[in-house]
Coordinates of C-alpha atoms in Angstrom, one line a residue:
X2 CA 56.2 14.2 6.9
X3 CA 59.8 12.9 7.3
X4 CA 60.0 14.8 10.6
X5 CA 57.0 13.0 12.0
X6 CA 58.3 9.6 11.0
X7 CA 61.7 10.5 12.6
X8 CA 60.0 11.6 15.8
X9 CA 58.0 8.3 16.0
X10 CA 61.1 6.2 15.4
X11 CA 63.1 8.1 18.0
X12 CA 60.3 7.8 20.5
X13 CA 60.1 4.0 20.0
X14 CA 63.9 3.7 20.3
X15 CA 63.9 5.9 23.4
X16 CA 61.1 3.8 25.0
X17 CA 63.0 0.5 24.2
X18 CA 66.3 1.9 25.6
X19 CA 64.7 3.3 28.8
X20 CA 62.8 0.0 29.4
X21 CA 66.0 -2.1 28.8
X22 CA 68.1 0.1 31.1
X23 CA 65.5 0.1 33.9
X24 CA 65.3 -3.7 33.7
X25 CA 69.1 -4.0 33.9
X26 CA 69.2 -1.7 36.9
X27 CA 66.3 -3.6 38.5
X28 CA 64.1 -0.4 38.7
X29 CA 60.4 -0.3 38.0
X30 CA 59.8 -0.6 34.3
X31 CA 57.7 2.2 32.8
X32 CA 55.0 1.5 30.2
X33 CA 55.9 2.1 26.5
X34 CA 53.1 4.6 26.0
X35 CA 54.1 6.7 29.0
X36 CA 57.7 6.9 27.8
X37 CA 56.6 7.7 24.2
X38 CA 54.2 10.4 25.3
X39 CA 56.7 12.2 27.6
X40 CA 59.4 12.0 24.9
X41 CA 57.1 13.5 22.2
X42 CA 56.0 16.3 24.6
X43 CA 59.6 17.1 25.4
X44 CA 60.7 17.1 21.8
X45 CA 57.8 19.3 20.8
X46 CA 58.5 21.7 23.7
X47 CA 62.1 22.0 22.7
X48 CA 61.1 22.6 19.0
X49 CA 58.7 25.3 20.2
X50 CA 61.5 27.0 22.0
X51 CA 63.6 27.1 18.9
X52 CA 60.8 28.7 16.9
X53 CA 60.6 31.6 19.4
X54 CA 64.1 32.7 18.8

């Protein structure tokens, strides 16, 4: 349960930081949900890789 909460908090923080950085660099700003979904998929894929070894 703690891992899921940590993943959600990290995804929100990652989305905020990515949106802030893209606004500062005057790049197109991605949607929050798009960033969160990609972040969660990457974290789960990396976690799956560690389970294989």
